[in-house]
Amino acid sequence: MIARFSLRLVALGYLAVLLVLPVAWIVWSAFGGGVDAVWRSATAPYAVHALLLSVLIAVIAVIANTVFGVVTALMIVRHPFPGVSILNAFVDLPLGLSPVVVGLSLVLVYGATGWLGPWLTAHGITVIFSLPGMILATVFVTLPFVVREVVPVVREVGSEQEEASRTLGATAWQTFWRITLPSIRAGVIYGVVLTMARALGEFGTVIVVAGNIPGVTQTLTMYVEAEFQNFDPRGAYVASLELAVLAILTLVLMNVVRRKGVA
Amino acid sequence: MAITVQGVSKRFGDFQALDKVSIEVEDGSLTSILGPSGSGKSTLLRVVSGLEHPDQGRVLIFGEDMTHLPPQKRGVGFVFQHYAAFKHMTVWENVAFGLKVRRRPKREIQTKVAELLELVQLGGLAERYPGQLSGGQRQRMGLARALAVEPKVLLLDEPFGALDARVRQELRTWLRRLHDEVHVTTVLVTHDQEEAMEISDCVVVMNHGRIEQSGEPRRLYDHPDSEFVMSFLGYANRIGDSLVRPHDIRIHLQPGADALAATVRRVVFLGFEVRAELEIPEGQTVRVQLTRSQAAELSLAPGQTIYVDLAHSRRFPEEREAAA
């Protein structure tokens, strides 16, 4: 009895110290100067731009990596080809590499003096210090999540339901949308949540690739850092709060999607 | 012929699953493919359905060459051993699936699904999810789903294999009745010889990727072509190099011309049937089946010496054994 109680206490205490206290402190600090001050901080032009930019990049990364992740997972499990183990290993690469290294390597490839830089410049495309580079960097670092979540689910579901669908006259496309996707939905959703969280929170890679130009290439995480350095903690707290709210919104949204139509 | 398979071979790596298999399935019949696991029976069924592509040979359904068509274009219904229920859909949606992907009118789907659910006795469970059904109910749903698209042939891959003995017996009888009602050409894969004997018009016995023999169940039982068929379809005692069925052994109390002396070891009364275990001089155990009255006449008791007449035993040429 006592043992169980103290175990719970430890678990809750751990959560409180690591998670609840800091988040509560941010909320407290953000609202310390009243609602008006929060509103002013939140609607500052650079803050708004940073928020929109972060959301835009995250949404694009989620879409790109969900499509890539589901297709890759299906390929790895269902249609393994000779080089599949290499592909499998490469998918994990972003997890192992330091974000700064990823950012630097992107600069080396796409930068003005990089391998592809001159060709891209000649065709009027700027990657580094602009949106394409930021998207590229974010997509790169969030690459593994959907694949890693979906592969075990695809394996577990097996191919019998898909076979049944085919014998019932469904085309490959119909089978994918009506059978495969719904049956791996839980894995996809979890992968999306992780991708979204990482994309919104990404800092190192994007700052290397994009600089930190307020109102242009400054994302919400960079904004938090900049405000903090500028001795405007309220701006930092409010932006942090926005990040937390975005995370919670993602979780709630995904829970709604997951429950839809399932007994 | 509803289904014609000509010289089909299929290899999985080093394993020869099918070795130049040819069969013909008559229109409107219920045919069983019977064999031990690894005999290639499921692979043969999957080749007919298009879920597996043969390395060699052809598959014709009602005279039309289907060898290179994908399953969705073959007009076959397939029932899986582990049901392959669409878990995220209700029973109703499962059964309606084939009609929906064919974009049939709503009203037609409604009528057809209701009709089929009645046929498989799931009328009241339309709104349930597969997870809320028993194994037997799930398999009946699988059957309704396969029948919904009015397949030219119905293929069942060990449909009752995952069910317990009582439900299996029930469903087997029910399937035969259903077949007599619906008349769709049906091929059923099983490793259960009793199941095959009980419900089929024709049994195809497979072993090592080849057809051992095919024909009416009774013919196969009475006139097996090989040792394998004889010992796989029902029990057979092996005495020396011949095989004999337990009920084909005659027992005498007096020594006779061709009779072998034996000692009774055990007598088991199973209602109408009486089973005895005998020991012959070489130390082998022989199983005998008698009727109650035969046993009473002989008044068999353990330890007793009797004489067995093996006139009905069979021998098969050596070469078949070697070939297998």
Coordinates of C-alpha atoms in Angstrom, one line a residue:
Chain A
M1 CA 0.0 0.0 0.0
I2 CA 2.7 2.4 1.1
A3 CA 5.0 1.2 -1.6
R4 CA 2.3 1.8 -4.3
F5 CA 1.5 5.2 -2.9
S6 CA 5.2 6.3 -2.8
L7 CA 5.7 4.9 -6.3
R8 CA 2.8 7.1 -7.5
L9 CA 4.2 10.1 -5.7
V10 CA 7.6 9.6 -7.4
A11 CA 6.0 9.4 -10.8
L12 CA 3.8 12.4 -10.2
G13 CA 6.7 14.4 -8.6
Y14 CA 8.9 13.6 -11.6
L15 CA 6.2 14.9 -14.0
A16 CA 5.6 17.9 -11.9
V17 CA 9.2 19.0 -11.7
L18 CA 10.0 18.3 -15.3
L19 CA 6.8 19.3 -17.0
V20 CA 4.1 20.9 -15.0
L21 CA 6.1 23.4 -13.1
P22 CA 8.0 24.9 -16.0
V23 CA 4.8 25.1 -18.2
A24 CA 2.9 26.6 -15.3
W25 CA 5.7 29.0 -14.7
I26 CA 5.5 30.1 -18.3
V27 CA 1.8 30.6 -18.2
W28 CA 2.2 32.5 -14.9
S29 CA 5.0 34.7 -16.2
A30 CA 3.2 35.4 -19.5
F31 CA 0.1 36.6 -17.7
G32 CA 2.1 38.4 -15.0
G33 CA 1.6 41.8 -16.6
G34 CA -2.1 41.3 -17.4
V35 CA -4.1 40.1 -20.4
D36 CA -3.4 43.4 -22.3
A37 CA 0.3 42.9 -22.2
V38 CA -0.1 39.3 -23.4
W39 CA -2.3 40.5 -26.3
R40 CA 0.3 43.2 -27.2
S41 CA 3.1 40.7 -27.1
A42 CA 1.2 38.2 -29.2
T43 CA 0.2 40.7 -31.8
A44 CA 3.6 42.2 -32.3
P45 CA 4.3 42.0 -36.1
Y46 CA 7.4 39.9 -35.8
A47 CA 5.7 37.6 -33.4
V48 CA 2.7 37.1 -35.7
H49 CA 5.0 36.5 -38.6
A50 CA 7.1 34.0 -36.7
L51 CA 3.9 32.1 -35.6
L52 CA 2.5 31.9 -39.1
L53 CA 5.9 30.8 -40.5
S54 CA 6.3 28.1 -38.0
V55 CA 2.8 26.7 -38.6
L56 CA 3.3 26.9 -42.4
I57 CA 6.6 25.0 -42.3
A58 CA 5.3 22.4 -39.8
V59 CA 2.2 21.8 -41.9
I60 CA 4.2 21.3 -45.1
A61 CA 6.7 19.0 -43.3
V62 CA 3.8 16.9 -41.9
I63 CA 2.2 16.5 -45.3
A64 CA 5.4 15.7 -47.1
N65 CA 6.6 13.2 -44.4
T66 CA 3.2 11.6 -44.0
V67 CA 3.0 10.8 -47.7
F68 CA 6.7 9.7 -47.8
G69 CA 6.4 7.8 -44.5
V70 CA 3.4 5.8 -45.4
V71 CA 4.7 4.9 -48.9
T72 CA 8.1 4.0 -47.5
A73 CA 6.7 1.9 -44.7
L74 CA 4.5 0.0 -47.1
M75 CA 7.5 -0.6 -49.4
I76 CA 9.7 -1.8 -46.5
V77 CA 7.2 -4.3 -45.2
R78 CA 5.2 -5.3 -48.3
H79 CA 7.6 -5.0 -51.3
P80 CA 11.1 -5.3 -50.0
F81 CA 13.6 -4.7 -52.8
P82 CA 17.4 -5.4 -52.8
G83 CA 18.4 -2.0 -51.3
V84 CA 15.7 -1.9 -48.7
S85 CA 18.0 -2.3 -45.7
I86 CA 20.0 0.7 -46.9
L87 CA 16.8 2.7 -47.2
N88 CA 15.8 1.6 -43.8
A89 CA 19.1 2.7 -42.3
F90 CA 19.0 6.1 -44.1
V91 CA 15.6 6.8 -42.6
D92 CA 17.1 6.8 -39.1
L93 CA 20.0 9.1 -40.1
P94 CA 18.2 12.3 -39.0
L95 CA 17.7 10.9 -35.5
G96 CA 21.4 10.3 -35.1
L97 CA 22.8 13.5 -36.6
S98 CA 23.1 16.7 -34.6
P99 CA 20.7 19.3 -36.0
V100 CA 23.5 21.8 -36.5
V101 CA 25.4 19.3 -38.7
V102 CA 22.3 18.7 -40.8
G103 CA 21.9 22.5 -41.2
L104 CA 25.6 22.9 -42.2
S105 CA 25.4 20.0 -44.7
L106 CA 22.3 21.7 -46.4
V107 CA 24.2 24.9 -46.6
L108 CA 27.1 23.1 -48.2
V109 CA 24.9 21.6 -50.9
Y110 CA 22.4 24.4 -51.5
G111 CA 24.4 27.5 -50.4
A112 CA 25.6 30.1 -52.9
T113 CA 29.0 28.4 -53.1
G114 CA 27.6 24.9 -52.6
W115 CA 27.4 22.1 -55.1
L116 CA 23.9 22.9 -56.4
G117 CA 24.0 26.6 -55.4
P118 CA 25.2 28.2 -58.6
W119 CA 22.8 26.2 -60.7
L120 CA 19.9 27.1 -58.5
T121 CA 20.9 30.8 -58.5
A122 CA 21.1 30.7 -62.2
H123 CA 17.5 29.5 -62.3
G124 CA 16.3 32.1 -59.8
I125 CA 15.9 29.7 -56.9
T126 CA 17.2 30.6 -53.5
V127 CA 17.2 27.8 -50.9
I128 CA 19.4 29.0 -48.2
F129 CA 18.2 32.0 -46.1
S130 CA 14.7 31.5 -47.4
L131 CA 11.6 29.5 -47.1
P132 CA 12.6 26.5 -49.3
G133 CA 15.7 25.9 -47.2
M134 CA 13.7 26.0 -44.0
I135 CA 11.2 23.6 -45.3
L136 CA 13.9 21.3 -46.6
A137 CA 15.7 21.4 -43.2
T138 CA 12.5 20.7 -41.3
V139 CA 11.4 17.9 -43.6
F140 CA 14.9 16.3 -43.2
V141 CA 14.9 16.3 -39.4
T142 CA 11.3 15.0 -39.1
L143 CA 11.8 12.3 -41.8
P144 CA 11.9 9.2 -39.5
F145 CA 8.8 9.7 -37.3
V146 CA 6.0 8.5 -39.6
V147 CA 8.0 5.7 -41.1
R148 CA 9.1 4.4 -37.7
E149 CA 5.5 4.5 -36.3
V150 CA 3.9 3.0 -39.4
V151 CA 6.2 0.1 -40.1
P152 CA 5.3 -2.0 -37.0
V153 CA 1.6 -1.3 -37.5
V154 CA 1.7 -2.4 -41.2
R155 CA 3.5 -5.5 -40.1
E156 CA 1.0 -6.3 -37.4
V157 CA -2.1 -5.7 -39.6
G158 CA -0.8 -8.1 -42.2
S159 CA -1.9 -8.4 -45.8
E160 CA -5.0 -10.5 -45.5
Q161 CA -7.5 -7.7 -45.4
E162 CA -5.9 -6.2 -48.5
E163 CA -6.1 -9.6 -50.2
A164 CA -9.8 -9.9 -49.3
S165 CA -10.4 -6.4 -50.7
R166 CA -8.8 -7.3 -54.0
T167 CA -10.8 -10.5 -54.3
L168 CA -13.9 -8.5 -53.7
G169 CA -13.1 -6.4 -56.8
A170 CA -11.4 -3.3 -55.3
T171 CA -8.7 -1.7 -57.4
A172 CA -5.3 -1.0 -55.8
W173 CA -6.3 2.6 -55.2
Q174 CA -9.6 1.7 -53.6
T175 CA -7.9 -0.9 -51.4
F176 CA -5.4 1.6 -50.2
W177 CA -7.9 4.3 -49.2
R178 CA -10.6 2.0 -47.9
I179 CA -8.6 -0.8 -46.2
T180 CA -4.9 -0.1 -45.8
L181 CA -5.0 3.5 -44.6
P182 CA -7.9 3.0 -42.1
S183 CA -6.2 0.0 -40.6
I184 CA -2.9 1.7 -40.1
R185 CA -4.5 5.0 -39.0
A186 CA -3.3 4.8 -35.3
G187 CA 0.3 4.6 -36.4
V188 CA 0.0 7.4 -38.9
I189 CA -1.7 9.6 -36.4
Y190 CA 1.0 9.1 -33.8
G191 CA 3.7 9.7 -36.5
V192 CA 2.0 12.9 -37.4
V193 CA 1.9 14.1 -33.8
L194 CA 5.6 13.4 -33.4
T195 CA 6.4 15.1 -36.7
M196 CA 4.3 18.2 -35.9
A197 CA 5.9 18.5 -32.5
R198 CA 9.4 18.2 -33.8
A199 CA 8.7 20.5 -36.7
L200 CA 7.3 23.2 -34.5
G201 CA 10.1 22.9 -32.0
E202 CA 13.0 22.6 -34.4
F203 CA 15.7 25.2 -33.8
G204 CA 19.3 24.2 -34.6
T205 CA 18.9 23.1 -38.2
V206 CA 16.6 25.8 -39.3
I207 CA 18.7 28.6 -37.7
V208 CA 21.8 27.4 -39.5
V209 CA 20.0 27.2 -42.8
A210 CA 17.9 30.4 -42.5
G211 CA 19.7 32.8 -40.4
N212 CA 17.5 34.5 -37.9
I213 CA 16.0 37.4 -39.8
P214 CA 13.1 38.9 -37.8
G215 CA 10.0 39.1 -40.0
V216 CA 11.6 37.1 -42.8
T217 CA 13.1 33.8 -41.7
Q218 CA 12.4 33.9 -38.0
T219 CA 10.4 31.0 -36.7
L220 CA 8.6 30.9 -33.4
T221 CA 11.3 29.1 -31.6
M222 CA 13.9 31.5 -32.9
Y223 CA 11.6 34.4 -31.8
V224 CA 11.5 33.0 -28.3
E225 CA 15.2 32.9 -28.2
A226 CA 15.7 36.4 -29.7
E227 CA 13.2 38.0 -27.3
F228 CA 14.9 36.3 -24.4
Q229 CA 18.3 37.7 -25.5
N230 CA 16.7 41.1 -26.0
F231 CA 15.6 41.3 -22.3
D232 CA 12.0 41.0 -23.3
P233 CA 11.0 38.0 -21.3
R234 CA 7.3 38.6 -21.7
G235 CA 7.6 38.3 -25.5
A236 CA 9.5 35.0 -25.0
Y237 CA 6.9 33.7 -22.5
V238 CA 4.0 34.5 -24.7
A239 CA 5.6 32.9 -27.8
S240 CA 6.4 29.8 -25.7
L241 CA 2.8 29.7 -24.6
E242 CA 1.8 29.8 -28.2
L243 CA 4.0 26.8 -28.9
A244 CA 2.5 24.9 -26.1
V245 CA -1.0 25.7 -27.3
L246 CA -0.1 24.5 -30.8
A247 CA 1.1 21.2 -29.3
I248 CA -2.0 20.7 -27.3
L249 CA -4.2 21.6 -30.3
T250 CA -2.4 19.0 -32.4
L251 CA -2.9 16.3 -29.8
V252 CA -6.6 17.2 -29.4
L253 CA -7.1 17.2 -33.2
M254 CA -5.4 13.9 -33.7
N255 CA -7.5 12.4 -30.9
V256 CA -10.7 13.5 -32.6
V257 CA -9.5 12.0 -35.9
R258 CA -8.5 8.7 -34.2
R259 CA -11.8 8.2 -32.5
K260 CA -13.9 9.0 -35.6
G261 CA -15.7 5.9 -36.8
V262 CA -14.0 3.4 -34.4
A263 CA -16.0 1.3 -32.1
Chain B
M1 CA -15.8 -27.1 -66.4
A2 CA -16.0 -24.2 -63.9
I3 CA -12.2 -24.3 -63.1
T4 CA -9.5 -25.8 -65.1
V5 CA -5.9 -25.8 -63.9
Q6 CA -3.3 -26.9 -66.4
G7 CA 0.2 -27.8 -65.4
V8 CA 0.6 -25.2 -62.8
S9 CA 4.0 -25.0 -61.0
K10 CA 5.0 -22.6 -58.2
R11 CA 8.2 -22.2 -56.3
F12 CA 9.0 -20.2 -53.2
G13 CA 12.7 -20.0 -53.0
D14 CA 13.9 -23.6 -52.7
F15 CA 10.5 -24.9 -51.9
Q16 CA 8.4 -26.4 -54.7
A17 CA 4.9 -25.6 -53.6
L18 CA 3.2 -26.8 -56.7
D19 CA 4.6 -29.3 -59.2
K20 CA 2.8 -29.4 -62.6
V21 CA -0.7 -29.6 -61.0
S22 CA -3.7 -30.1 -63.2
I23 CA -7.3 -30.3 -61.9
E24 CA -10.8 -29.8 -63.2
V25 CA -13.7 -28.6 -61.1
E26 CA -17.2 -29.3 -62.3
D27 CA -19.8 -26.5 -62.5
G28 CA -21.9 -26.4 -59.4
S29 CA -19.9 -28.9 -57.5
L30 CA -18.4 -28.7 -54.0
T31 CA -14.8 -29.9 -54.3
S32 CA -12.3 -30.3 -51.4
I33 CA -8.6 -30.1 -51.8
L34 CA -7.3 -32.3 -49.0
G35 CA -3.7 -32.6 -47.9
P36 CA -1.3 -32.3 -45.0
S37 CA 0.3 -28.8 -44.3
G38 CA 2.9 -27.9 -46.9
S39 CA 1.2 -30.1 -49.5
G40 CA 0.5 -27.0 -51.7
K41 CA -3.3 -27.0 -51.3
S42 CA -3.6 -23.4 -50.1
T43 CA -1.1 -22.3 -52.8
L44 CA -3.2 -24.0 -55.5
L45 CA -6.3 -22.1 -54.2
R46 CA -4.5 -18.8 -54.2
V47 CA -3.3 -19.4 -57.7
V48 CA -6.9 -19.9 -58.8
S49 CA -7.9 -16.7 -57.1
G50 CA -5.1 -14.7 -58.6
L51 CA -3.5 -13.8 -55.2
E52 CA -0.5 -15.9 -56.3
H53 CA 1.0 -16.1 -59.7
P54 CA 2.1 -19.4 -61.1
D55 CA 5.6 -19.8 -62.5
Q56 CA 4.1 -22.1 -65.2
G57 CA 0.8 -23.3 -66.4
R58 CA -2.7 -21.9 -66.9
V59 CA -5.8 -21.2 -64.9
L60 CA -9.2 -21.1 -66.7
I61 CA -12.5 -20.1 -65.1
F62 CA -15.5 -21.1 -67.2
G63 CA -13.2 -21.5 -70.2
E64 CA -11.7 -18.0 -70.0
D65 CA -7.9 -17.8 -69.5
M66 CA -7.4 -15.9 -66.2
T67 CA -3.7 -16.7 -65.7
H68 CA -2.6 -13.1 -66.0
L69 CA -5.6 -11.3 -64.5
P70 CA -5.4 -9.8 -61.0
P71 CA -7.8 -11.1 -58.4
Q72 CA -10.2 -8.2 -58.7
K73 CA -10.9 -9.1 -62.3
R74 CA -11.5 -12.8 -61.8
G75 CA -14.9 -12.8 -60.3
V76 CA -14.0 -15.2 -57.5
G77 CA -15.1 -15.1 -53.9
F78 CA -12.4 -15.9 -51.3
V79 CA -12.9 -16.9 -47.7
F80 CA -9.8 -16.8 -45.4
Q81 CA -8.9 -19.1 -42.6
H82 CA -8.4 -16.1 -40.2
Y83 CA -11.5 -14.3 -41.6
A84 CA -9.7 -11.3 -42.9
A85 CA -12.6 -9.2 -41.5
F86 CA -12.3 -5.5 -42.2
K87 CA -11.9 -4.5 -38.5
H88 CA -12.8 -0.8 -39.0
M89 CA -16.1 -1.6 -40.7
T90 CA -19.4 -3.0 -39.3
V91 CA -20.8 -6.3 -40.4
W92 CA -23.1 -4.5 -42.8
E93 CA -20.2 -2.5 -44.3
N94 CA -18.0 -5.6 -44.6
V95 CA -20.7 -7.4 -46.6
A96 CA -21.5 -4.3 -48.7
F97 CA -17.8 -3.7 -49.5
G98 CA -17.7 -5.6 -52.8
L99 CA -20.9 -3.9 -54.0
K100 CA -19.7 -0.4 -53.0
V101 CA -16.4 -0.6 -54.8
R102 CA -18.4 -1.7 -57.9
R103 CA -20.5 1.5 -57.4
R104 CA -23.9 -0.4 -57.4
P105 CA -27.0 1.7 -56.7
K106 CA -27.7 2.2 -53.0
R107 CA -31.0 0.5 -53.0
E108 CA -29.6 -2.6 -54.6
I109 CA -26.8 -2.7 -52.0
Q110 CA -29.4 -2.4 -49.2
T111 CA -31.5 -5.2 -50.4
K112 CA -28.7 -7.5 -51.3
V113 CA -26.8 -7.1 -48.0
A114 CA -30.0 -7.6 -46.0
E115 CA -30.7 -10.8 -47.9
L116 CA -27.2 -12.1 -47.4
L117 CA -27.2 -11.4 -43.7
E118 CA -30.4 -13.3 -43.4
L119 CA -28.9 -16.2 -45.3
V120 CA -25.9 -16.4 -43.0
Q121 CA -28.0 -15.8 -39.9
L122 CA -26.5 -12.5 -39.0
G123 CA -29.5 -10.4 -39.5
G124 CA -29.5 -8.9 -36.0
L125 CA -25.8 -8.1 -35.9
A126 CA -25.5 -5.8 -38.9
E127 CA -24.2 -2.9 -36.8
R128 CA -21.7 -4.8 -34.8
Y129 CA -18.0 -4.6 -35.5
P130 CA -16.0 -7.9 -36.3
G131 CA -14.3 -7.6 -32.9
Q132 CA -17.7 -8.1 -31.2
L133 CA -18.4 -11.4 -33.1
S134 CA -17.5 -15.0 -32.3
G135 CA -15.2 -16.9 -34.7
G136 CA -18.1 -18.7 -36.3
Q137 CA -20.0 -15.5 -36.8
R138 CA -17.0 -13.8 -38.3
Q139 CA -16.6 -16.6 -40.8
R140 CA -20.2 -16.5 -41.8
M141 CA -19.8 -12.8 -42.3
G142 CA -16.7 -13.6 -44.5
L143 CA -18.9 -16.0 -46.5
A144 CA -21.6 -13.4 -47.0
R145 CA -19.1 -10.8 -48.0
A146 CA -17.7 -13.2 -50.6
L147 CA -21.1 -14.1 -51.9
A148 CA -22.2 -10.5 -52.2
V149 CA -20.4 -10.0 -55.5
E150 CA -22.0 -13.1 -57.0
P151 CA -18.7 -14.8 -57.7
K152 CA -18.5 -17.3 -60.5
V153 CA -16.6 -19.6 -58.1
L154 CA -16.3 -19.6 -54.3
L155 CA -12.9 -20.4 -52.8
L156 CA -12.5 -21.3 -49.1
D157 CA -9.1 -21.6 -47.6
E158 CA -9.4 -23.8 -44.5
P159 CA -12.5 -21.8 -43.5
F160 CA -13.1 -23.7 -40.3
G161 CA -9.5 -24.2 -39.3
A162 CA -9.5 -21.6 -36.6
L163 CA -12.7 -22.7 -35.0
D164 CA -13.3 -25.1 -32.1
A165 CA -14.6 -28.6 -32.9
R166 CA -18.2 -28.1 -32.2
V167 CA -18.6 -24.9 -34.2
R168 CA -16.6 -26.5 -37.0
Q169 CA -19.0 -29.4 -37.2
E170 CA -22.0 -27.1 -37.2
L171 CA -20.6 -24.8 -39.9
R172 CA -19.6 -27.7 -42.0
T173 CA -23.2 -29.0 -42.1
W174 CA -24.5 -25.5 -42.6
L175 CA -22.1 -24.9 -45.5
R176 CA -23.2 -28.0 -47.3
R177 CA -26.9 -26.9 -47.0
L178 CA -26.0 -23.4 -48.1
H179 CA -24.2 -24.9 -51.2
D180 CA -27.3 -26.9 -52.0
E181 CA -29.3 -23.7 -51.8
V182 CA -27.0 -21.3 -53.7
H183 CA -25.3 -23.7 -56.1
V184 CA -22.2 -21.7 -56.7
T185 CA -19.2 -23.8 -57.7
T186 CA -17.2 -24.1 -54.4
V187 CA -13.6 -25.2 -53.8
L188 CA -12.6 -25.8 -50.2
V189 CA -9.1 -26.4 -48.9
T190 CA -8.8 -28.5 -45.8
H191 CA -6.5 -30.8 -43.9
D192 CA -9.4 -32.5 -42.2
Q193 CA -10.3 -35.7 -44.0
E194 CA -13.6 -36.1 -42.2
E195 CA -14.6 -32.6 -43.3
A196 CA -13.6 -33.4 -46.9
M197 CA -15.5 -36.7 -46.9
E198 CA -18.6 -35.3 -45.3
I199 CA -19.3 -32.3 -47.4
S200 CA -17.7 -32.7 -50.9
D201 CA -18.9 -34.1 -54.2
C202 CA -15.3 -34.5 -55.2
V203 CA -12.0 -34.7 -53.2
V204 CA -8.6 -33.9 -54.6
V205 CA -5.8 -35.3 -52.4
M206 CA -2.5 -33.5 -52.6
N207 CA 0.9 -34.3 -51.2
H208 CA 4.3 -32.6 -51.9
G209 CA 2.9 -30.2 -54.4
R210 CA 1.3 -32.9 -56.5
I211 CA -2.1 -34.4 -56.9
E212 CA -2.2 -37.9 -55.5
Q213 CA -5.7 -38.8 -56.6
S214 CA -9.1 -37.2 -57.1
G215 CA -12.6 -38.4 -57.3
E216 CA -15.8 -39.0 -55.2
P217 CA -15.0 -39.4 -51.5
R218 CA -16.3 -42.9 -51.4
R219 CA -14.2 -44.0 -54.4
L220 CA -11.1 -42.6 -52.9
Y221 CA -11.8 -44.4 -49.6
D222 CA -12.5 -47.7 -51.2
H223 CA -10.1 -47.6 -54.1
P224 CA -7.1 -45.6 -53.1
D225 CA -4.4 -45.3 -55.7
S226 CA -1.5 -45.0 -53.3
E227 CA -0.4 -45.7 -49.8
F228 CA -0.6 -42.0 -49.0
V229 CA -4.2 -41.7 -50.0
M230 CA -5.2 -44.8 -48.1
S231 CA -3.5 -43.7 -44.9
F232 CA -4.5 -40.1 -45.2
L233 CA -8.2 -40.8 -45.8
G234 CA -9.1 -42.6 -42.6
Y235 CA -7.0 -44.9 -40.5
A236 CA -5.0 -47.8 -42.0
N237 CA -3.0 -50.4 -40.1
R238 CA 0.3 -51.3 -41.7
I239 CA 1.2 -55.0 -41.4
G240 CA 4.4 -55.8 -43.2
D241 CA 4.1 -54.0 -46.6
S242 CA 0.4 -54.1 -46.8
L243 CA -2.3 -51.7 -45.4
V244 CA -5.6 -52.6 -44.0
R245 CA -8.6 -50.6 -42.6
P246 CA -9.6 -51.4 -39.0
H247 CA -13.1 -52.4 -40.2
D248 CA -11.8 -54.7 -42.9
I249 CA -10.1 -57.1 -40.5
R250 CA -12.1 -60.3 -39.9
I251 CA -11.6 -62.0 -36.5
H252 CA -11.9 -65.8 -36.0
L253 CA -11.7 -67.8 -32.8
Q254 CA -10.2 -70.8 -34.6
P255 CA -7.0 -70.8 -36.7
G256 CA -7.6 -70.6 -40.5
A257 CA -5.7 -70.9 -43.7
D258 CA -4.6 -67.3 -44.1
A259 CA -5.2 -66.1 -40.5
L260 CA -2.6 -64.6 -38.3
A261 CA -2.5 -65.3 -34.6
A262 CA -2.9 -62.2 -32.4
T263 CA -3.4 -61.3 -28.8
V264 CA -6.2 -58.9 -27.6
R265 CA -4.7 -56.0 -25.7
R266 CA -7.5 -53.7 -25.1
V267 CA -11.2 -53.5 -25.9
V268 CA -13.1 -50.2 -25.9
F269 CA -16.8 -49.9 -26.2
L270 CA -18.0 -46.7 -28.0
G271 CA -21.7 -47.3 -28.2
F272 CA -22.4 -48.9 -31.5
E273 CA -18.8 -49.2 -32.4
V274 CA -16.3 -51.4 -30.6
R275 CA -12.6 -50.8 -31.0
A276 CA -10.0 -53.4 -30.1
E277 CA -6.2 -53.2 -30.1
L278 CA -4.5 -56.5 -31.0
E279 CA -0.9 -57.4 -30.9
I280 CA 0.5 -59.6 -33.7
P281 CA 3.6 -61.8 -33.3
E282 CA 6.0 -59.2 -34.6
G283 CA 5.0 -57.0 -31.7
Q284 CA 3.0 -54.6 -33.8
T285 CA -0.3 -53.1 -32.6
V286 CA -3.3 -53.5 -34.9
R287 CA -6.5 -51.5 -34.6
V288 CA -9.8 -53.3 -35.3
Q289 CA -13.3 -51.8 -35.5
L290 CA -16.3 -54.1 -34.9
T291 CA -20.0 -53.6 -34.4
R292 CA -21.4 -54.2 -31.0
S293 CA -23.0 -57.5 -32.1
Q294 CA -19.8 -58.8 -33.7
A295 CA -17.9 -58.1 -30.5
A296 CA -20.6 -59.8 -28.4
E297 CA -20.4 -62.9 -30.6
L298 CA -16.7 -63.1 -30.1
S299 CA -16.8 -62.1 -26.4
L300 CA -13.4 -60.4 -26.8
A301 CA -11.4 -60.0 -23.6
P302 CA -7.8 -58.8 -23.0
G303 CA -5.2 -61.5 -23.1
Q304 CA -7.3 -63.7 -25.4
T305 CA -5.7 -65.3 -28.5
I306 CA -7.6 -64.9 -31.7
Y307 CA -6.9 -65.2 -35.4
V308 CA -7.1 -62.3 -37.9
D309 CA -8.0 -62.6 -41.5
L310 CA -6.2 -59.9 -43.6
A311 CA -7.8 -60.8 -47.0
H312 CA -8.9 -57.2 -47.5
S313 CA -5.5 -55.7 -47.0
R314 CA -3.8 -53.8 -49.9
R315 CA -0.3 -53.4 -51.3
F316 CA 0.9 -50.5 -53.3
P317 CA 3.7 -50.7 -55.9
E318 CA 7.1 -49.6 -54.4
E319 CA 7.8 -47.0 -57.1
R320 CA 5.1 -44.7 -56.0
E321 CA 6.7 -44.5 -52.5
A322 CA 10.0 -43.7 -54.1
A323 CA 8.6 -41.0 -56.3
A324 CA 7.1 -39.2 -53.4

